[in-house]
């Protein structure tokens, strides 16, 4: 079993910054693609950013130039540095990870989510 635990959410004024972190623990042989998604009230969950094990990244157009995703393959952690936050960034942010176990099977896991609220 694998657990993803997010931290770092909160309330910030427009233009401010927050850093989200996600720690993966459990039966992990290899962490493959990891990512951050968000879901605002009444909207579908959407990709914010993702990063491969080799460090290749992909960002949603709405966050390019403002958010930076990074990972540490030794500590199995994933971060999202968010700057220039705007009210439209308000959402619950979820960490996810594709995890390969020792048997060679890959499963996708999700964290419980952390609330980010940006006030105008």
PDB file of C-alpha atoms in Angstrom:
ATOM      1  CA  UNK A   1       0.000   0.000   0.000  1.00  0.00           C
ATOM      2  CA  UNK A   2       1.114   3.537  -0.801  1.00  0.00           C
ATOM      3  CA  UNK A   3       0.137   6.771   0.877  1.00  0.00           C
ATOM      4  CA  UNK A   4       0.474  10.279  -0.524  1.00  0.00           C
ATOM      5  CA  UNK A   5       0.256  13.066   2.009  1.00  0.00           C
ATOM      6  CA  UNK A   6       0.034  16.689   0.897  1.00  0.00           C
ATOM      7  CA  UNK A   7       0.906  19.729   2.973  1.00  0.00           C
ATOM      8  CA  UNK A   8       1.392  23.435   2.512  1.00  0.00           C
ATOM      9  CA  UNK A   9      -2.021  24.678   1.497  1.00  0.00           C
ATOM     10  CA  UNK A  10      -3.648  27.713   3.048  1.00  0.00           C
ATOM     11  CA  UNK A  11      -4.973  31.205   2.544  1.00  0.00           C
ATOM     12  CA  UNK A  12      -2.950  33.785   0.664  1.00  0.00           C
ATOM     13  CA  UNK A  13      -3.606  37.161  -0.896  1.00  0.00           C
ATOM     14  CA  UNK A  14      -3.532  37.655  -4.642  1.00  0.00           C
ATOM     15  CA  UNK A  15       0.018  37.961  -5.866  1.00  0.00           C
ATOM     16  CA  UNK A  16       1.349  35.846  -3.026  1.00  0.00           C
ATOM     17  CA  UNK A  17       3.155  32.530  -2.979  1.00  0.00           C
ATOM     18  CA  UNK A  18       2.676  29.073  -1.519  1.00  0.00           C
ATOM     19  CA  UNK A  19       4.645  25.874  -1.659  1.00  0.00           C
ATOM     20  CA  UNK A  20       2.861  22.535  -1.668  1.00  0.00           C
ATOM     21  CA  UNK A  21       4.603  19.309  -0.765  1.00  0.00           C
ATOM     22  CA  UNK A  22       3.623  15.677  -1.181  1.00  0.00           C
ATOM     23  CA  UNK A  23       5.329  12.782   0.558  1.00  0.00           C
ATOM     24  CA  UNK A  24       4.967   9.254  -0.777  1.00  0.00           C
ATOM     25  CA  UNK A  25       5.402   6.357   1.636  1.00  0.00           C
ATOM     26  CA  UNK A  26       4.739   2.636   1.607  1.00  0.00           C
ATOM     27  CA  UNK A  27       5.544  -0.208  -0.749  1.00  0.00           C
ATOM     28  CA  UNK A  28       7.354   1.722  -3.450  1.00  0.00           C
ATOM     29  CA  UNK A  29       9.771   0.116  -5.869  1.00  0.00           C
ATOM     30  CA  UNK A  30       9.763   3.021  -8.289  1.00  0.00           C
ATOM     31  CA  UNK A  31       7.888   6.313  -8.548  1.00  0.00           C
ATOM     32  CA  UNK A  32       7.091   7.100 -12.149  1.00  0.00           C
ATOM     33  CA  UNK A  33       5.130  10.151 -13.258  1.00  0.00           C
ATOM     34  CA  UNK A  34       3.996  12.386 -10.411  1.00  0.00           C
ATOM     35  CA  UNK A  35       1.679  15.311 -10.698  1.00  0.00           C
ATOM     36  CA  UNK A  36      -0.476  17.976  -9.146  1.00  0.00           C
ATOM     37  CA  UNK A  37      -4.138  18.356 -10.037  1.00  0.00           C
ATOM     38  CA  UNK A  38      -6.711  20.783  -8.730  1.00  0.00           C
ATOM     39  CA  UNK A  39     -10.453  20.928  -8.455  1.00  0.00           C
ATOM     40  CA  UNK A  40     -12.398  24.125  -7.908  1.00  0.00           C
ATOM     41  CA  UNK A  41     -16.021  24.071  -6.687  1.00  0.00           C
ATOM     42  CA  UNK A  42     -18.347  23.062  -9.495  1.00  0.00           C
ATOM     43  CA  UNK A  43     -15.508  22.274 -11.866  1.00  0.00           C
ATOM     44  CA  UNK A  44     -13.775  19.147 -13.042  1.00  0.00           C
ATOM     45  CA  UNK A  45     -10.415  18.123 -11.696  1.00  0.00           C
ATOM     46  CA  UNK A  46      -7.670  19.423 -13.970  1.00  0.00           C
ATOM     47  CA  UNK A  47      -3.976  18.873 -14.415  1.00  0.00           C
ATOM     48  CA  UNK A  48      -1.779  21.621 -12.996  1.00  0.00           C
ATOM     49  CA  UNK A  49       1.655  20.121 -13.623  1.00  0.00           C
ATOM     50  CA  UNK A  50       3.355  16.777 -13.869  1.00  0.00           C
ATOM     51  CA  UNK A  51       6.929  15.515 -13.858  1.00  0.00           C
ATOM     52  CA  UNK A  52       8.505  12.277 -14.974  1.00  0.00           C
ATOM     53  CA  UNK A  53      11.101  10.329 -13.056  1.00  0.00           C
ATOM     54  CA  UNK A  54      13.728  11.841 -15.327  1.00  0.00           C
ATOM     55  CA  UNK A  55      12.560  15.373 -14.625  1.00  0.00           C
ATOM     56  CA  UNK A  56      10.583  16.230 -17.754  1.00  0.00           C
ATOM     57  CA  UNK A  57       7.749  18.582 -16.920  1.00  0.00           C
ATOM     58  CA  UNK A  58       4.403  19.615 -18.324  1.00  0.00           C
ATOM     59  CA  UNK A  59       2.297  22.553 -17.138  1.00  0.00           C
ATOM     60  CA  UNK A  60      -1.217  23.732 -17.717  1.00  0.00           C
ATOM     61  CA  UNK A  61      -1.205  26.895 -19.803  1.00  0.00           C
ATOM     62  CA  UNK A  62      -2.870  28.788 -16.959  1.00  0.00           C
ATOM     63  CA  UNK A  63       0.076  28.266 -14.600  1.00  0.00           C
ATOM     64  CA  UNK A  64       3.065  28.425 -16.944  1.00  0.00           C
ATOM     65  CA  UNK A  65       5.637  30.885 -15.708  1.00  0.00           C
ATOM     66  CA  UNK A  66       4.052  31.072 -12.240  1.00  0.00           C
ATOM     67  CA  UNK A  67       4.251  27.515 -10.895  1.00  0.00           C
ATOM     68  CA  UNK A  68       7.242  25.192 -10.709  1.00  0.00           C
ATOM     69  CA  UNK A  69       7.014  21.465 -10.087  1.00  0.00           C
ATOM     70  CA  UNK A  70       9.954  19.505  -8.699  1.00  0.00           C
ATOM     71  CA  UNK A  71      10.651  16.153  -7.131  1.00  0.00           C
ATOM     72  CA  UNK A  72      13.266  14.413  -5.031  1.00  0.00           C
ATOM     73  CA  UNK A  73      13.687  10.788  -6.081  1.00  0.00           C
ATOM     74  CA  UNK A  74      15.668   9.969  -2.932  1.00  0.00           C
ATOM     75  CA  UNK A  75      13.070  11.143  -0.440  1.00  0.00           C
ATOM     76  CA  UNK A  76      10.054  10.362  -2.680  1.00  0.00           C
ATOM     77  CA  UNK A  77       8.695  13.877  -2.377  1.00  0.00           C
ATOM     78  CA  UNK A  78       6.976  16.143  -4.838  1.00  0.00           C
ATOM     79  CA  UNK A  79       6.737  19.925  -4.553  1.00  0.00           C
ATOM     80  CA  UNK A  80       4.811  22.658  -6.267  1.00  0.00           C
ATOM     81  CA  UNK A  81       6.097  26.202  -5.875  1.00  0.00           C
ATOM     82  CA  UNK A  82       3.287  28.607  -6.684  1.00  0.00           C
ATOM     83  CA  UNK A  83       3.824  32.319  -7.153  1.00  0.00           C
ATOM     84  CA  UNK A  84       1.735  35.120  -8.541  1.00  0.00           C
ATOM     85  CA  UNK A  85      -1.343  33.404  -7.168  1.00  0.00           C
ATOM     86  CA  UNK A  86      -4.713  34.633  -8.357  1.00  0.00           C
ATOM     87  CA  UNK A  87      -8.249  34.037  -7.074  1.00  0.00           C
ATOM     88  CA  UNK A  88      -8.853  31.659  -9.970  1.00  0.00           C
ATOM     89  CA  UNK A  89      -6.142  29.401  -8.523  1.00  0.00           C
ATOM     90  CA  UNK A  90      -8.417  28.700  -5.550  1.00  0.00           C
ATOM     91  CA  UNK A  91      -9.067  24.966  -5.431  1.00  0.00           C
ATOM     92  CA  UNK A  92      -8.309  21.753  -3.646  1.00  0.00           C
ATOM     93  CA  UNK A  93      -4.924  20.574  -4.884  1.00  0.00           C
ATOM     94  CA  UNK A  94      -4.248  16.855  -5.191  1.00  0.00           C
ATOM     95  CA  UNK A  95      -0.973  15.024  -5.534  1.00  0.00           C
ATOM     96  CA  UNK A  96      -0.872  11.873  -7.609  1.00  0.00           C
ATOM     97  CA  UNK A  97       1.767   9.325  -8.472  1.00  0.00           C
ATOM     98  CA  UNK A  98       2.176   6.285 -10.667  1.00  0.00           C
ATOM     99  CA  UNK A  99       3.895   3.726  -8.447  1.00  0.00           C
ATOM    100  CA  UNK A 100       5.509   0.509  -9.606  1.00  0.00           C
ATOM    101  CA  UNK A 101       5.731  -2.192  -6.963  1.00  0.00           C
ATOM    102  CA  UNK A 102       8.326  -4.945  -6.626  1.00  0.00           C
ATOM    103  CA  UNK A 103       6.136  -7.286  -8.671  1.00  0.00           C
ATOM    104  CA  UNK A 104       6.333  -4.886 -11.593  1.00  0.00           C
ATOM    105  CA  UNK A 105       2.746  -3.660 -11.473  1.00  0.00           C
ATOM    106  CA  UNK A 106       1.991   0.056 -11.716  1.00  0.00           C
ATOM    107  CA  UNK A 107      -0.868   1.696  -9.875  1.00  0.00           C
ATOM    108  CA  UNK A 108      -2.003   5.312  -9.618  1.00  0.00           C
ATOM    109  CA  UNK A 109      -2.458   6.807  -6.177  1.00  0.00           C
ATOM    110  CA  UNK A 110      -3.993  10.077  -5.016  1.00  0.00           C
ATOM    111  CA  UNK A 111      -3.494  12.167  -1.937  1.00  0.00           C
ATOM    112  CA  UNK A 112      -6.326  13.467   0.172  1.00  0.00           C
ATOM    113  CA  UNK A 113      -6.013  17.020  -1.128  1.00  0.00           C
ATOM    114  CA  UNK A 114      -5.025  20.347   0.372  1.00  0.00           C
ATOM    115  CA  UNK A 115      -7.033  23.540   0.120  1.00  0.00           C
ATOM    116  CA  UNK A 116      -5.524  26.620  -1.506  1.00  0.00           C
ATOM    117  CA  UNK A 117      -7.547  29.809  -1.196  1.00  0.00           C
ATOM    118  CA  UNK A 118      -6.460  33.045  -2.848  1.00  0.00           C
ATOM    119  CA  UNK A 119      -8.223  36.212  -1.745  1.00  0.00           C
ATOM    120  CA  UNK A 120      -8.528  39.262  -3.961  1.00  0.00           C
TER     121      UNK A 120
END
